[in-house]
Structure formats: C-alpha cells, structure tokens
XYZ file of C-alpha atoms in Angstrom:
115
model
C 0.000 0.000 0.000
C 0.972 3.620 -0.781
C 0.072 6.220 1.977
C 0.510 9.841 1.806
C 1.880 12.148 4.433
C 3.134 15.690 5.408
C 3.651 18.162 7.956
C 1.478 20.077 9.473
C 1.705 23.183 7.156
C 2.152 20.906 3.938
C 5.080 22.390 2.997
C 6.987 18.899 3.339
C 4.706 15.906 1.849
C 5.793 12.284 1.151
C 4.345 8.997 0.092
C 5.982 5.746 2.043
C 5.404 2.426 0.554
C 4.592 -0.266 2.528
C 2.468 -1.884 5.093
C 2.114 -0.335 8.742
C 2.962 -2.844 11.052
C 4.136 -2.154 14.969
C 5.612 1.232 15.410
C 8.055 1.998 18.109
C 7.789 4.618 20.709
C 11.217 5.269 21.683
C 11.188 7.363 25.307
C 14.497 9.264 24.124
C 14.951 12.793 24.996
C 14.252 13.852 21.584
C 11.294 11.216 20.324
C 9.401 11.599 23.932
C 9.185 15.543 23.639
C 8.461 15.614 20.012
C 5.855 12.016 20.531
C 6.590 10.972 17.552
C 5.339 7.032 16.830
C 7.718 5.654 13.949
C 7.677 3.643 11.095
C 10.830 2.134 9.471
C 10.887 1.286 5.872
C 13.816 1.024 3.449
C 14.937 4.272 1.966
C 14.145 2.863 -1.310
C 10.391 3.159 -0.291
C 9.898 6.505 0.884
C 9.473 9.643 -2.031
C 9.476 13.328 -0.647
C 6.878 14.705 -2.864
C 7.826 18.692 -2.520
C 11.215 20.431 -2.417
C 14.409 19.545 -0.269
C 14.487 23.119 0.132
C 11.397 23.259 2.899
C 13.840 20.763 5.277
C 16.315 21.307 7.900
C 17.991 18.629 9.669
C 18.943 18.092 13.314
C 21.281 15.820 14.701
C 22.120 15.098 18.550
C 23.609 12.427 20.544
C 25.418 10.097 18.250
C 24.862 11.744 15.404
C 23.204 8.604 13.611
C 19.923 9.840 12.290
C 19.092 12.549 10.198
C 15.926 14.375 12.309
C 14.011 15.916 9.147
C 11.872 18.846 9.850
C 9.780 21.608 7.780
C 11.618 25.164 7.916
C 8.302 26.804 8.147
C 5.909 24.713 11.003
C 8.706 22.780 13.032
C 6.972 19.183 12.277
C 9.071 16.363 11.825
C 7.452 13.987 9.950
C 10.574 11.600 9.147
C 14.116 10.898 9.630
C 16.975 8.780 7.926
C 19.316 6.728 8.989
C 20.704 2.855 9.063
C 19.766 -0.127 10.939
C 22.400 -2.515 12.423
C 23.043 -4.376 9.191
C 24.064 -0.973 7.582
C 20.785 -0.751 5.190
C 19.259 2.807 4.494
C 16.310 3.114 6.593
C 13.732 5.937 6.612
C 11.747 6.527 10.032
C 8.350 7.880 9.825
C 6.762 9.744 11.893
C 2.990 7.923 11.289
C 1.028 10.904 13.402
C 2.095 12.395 9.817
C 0.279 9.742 7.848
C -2.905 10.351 6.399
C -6.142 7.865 7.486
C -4.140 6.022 10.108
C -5.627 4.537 13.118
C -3.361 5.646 15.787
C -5.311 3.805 18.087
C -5.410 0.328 16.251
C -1.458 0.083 15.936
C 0.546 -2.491 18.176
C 3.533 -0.539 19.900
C 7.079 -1.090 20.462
C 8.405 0.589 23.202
C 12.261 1.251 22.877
C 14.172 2.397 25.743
C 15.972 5.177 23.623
C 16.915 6.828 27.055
C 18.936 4.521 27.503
C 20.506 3.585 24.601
C-alpha cells in the first residue's frame, strides 16, 4: 500500500510504501518531547513529494539519524538513517500519515533513554 503524508503546514509531503505494522515509541529525549510514533521502511520506499528546500535537519547524541523537519511549522514527519546491518532506513513519523488509526497500531516501546 501507498500512503501519503506531510507536515502540518504541507510544505513537506511524502508517500511511504509499505504496510504499517508495529511502530516503536522510543522514550528518548528527543522522540518523547516531540511524541513521535515511527515507522521504518527502506529508503528505497519513501518519495518526498515537494522540495528539499522546505527541510532542515537536526542531529544530537550520536549523530546517527538525520531528524528531518519543515523550515516553516517545526513538524518532523521523518528521519533517515541505518539499521544494524548498515541498510538505508527511513523513520516515519505515522502521526504524519494520512487515514491512520493511531489507536489500532501495536507498539514497540524502545528504551531510547537509555541507549
């Protein structure tokens, strides 16, 4: 399945292929204040739909994952990075995902704080 997403302005819109399984709810310093619920899906299956030019990126900690955000409302509504076997992973924010069922997703929590 396609789905479509963006921030909360719409400057920054994307389509993610895939299917929505469990998302994880890391309780970092960064992912608990911001409450984002993630997705991951291979880089290959994520398309921003507007310009690169309405992003800014944020990095802390490690310096691992590329926080993506839209210059003009603050939303993040993904982030890149890799997962342990080195593979390009994208990490969606799905409160950013239109016609999702917050409610009806399974949950991974992830001790980011800790990490």
């Amino acid at each position: 399945m396609i789905y479509q997403g963006s921030c909360h302005c719409g400057d920054v819109a994307f389509e993610a292929e895939g299917e929505i399984g469990p998302v994880v709810d890391c309780n970092c310093s960064y992912c608990s204040r911001k409450g984002t619920l993630l997705w991951f899906i291979a880089r290959d299956k994520f398309r921003l739909k507007t310009s690169e030019d309405a992003i800014t990126t944020y990095h802390f900690n490690k310096h691992v994952i590329d926080h993506q955000f839209c210059k003009r409302c603050g939303c993040q509504a993904f982030g890149f990075g890799v997962d342990p076997q080195g593979n390009k992973m994208t990490a969606i924010n799905v409160r950013c995902v239109e016609g999702v069922d917050l409610d009806a997703l399974k949950r991974i929590h992830y001790d980011g704080r800790s990490a």
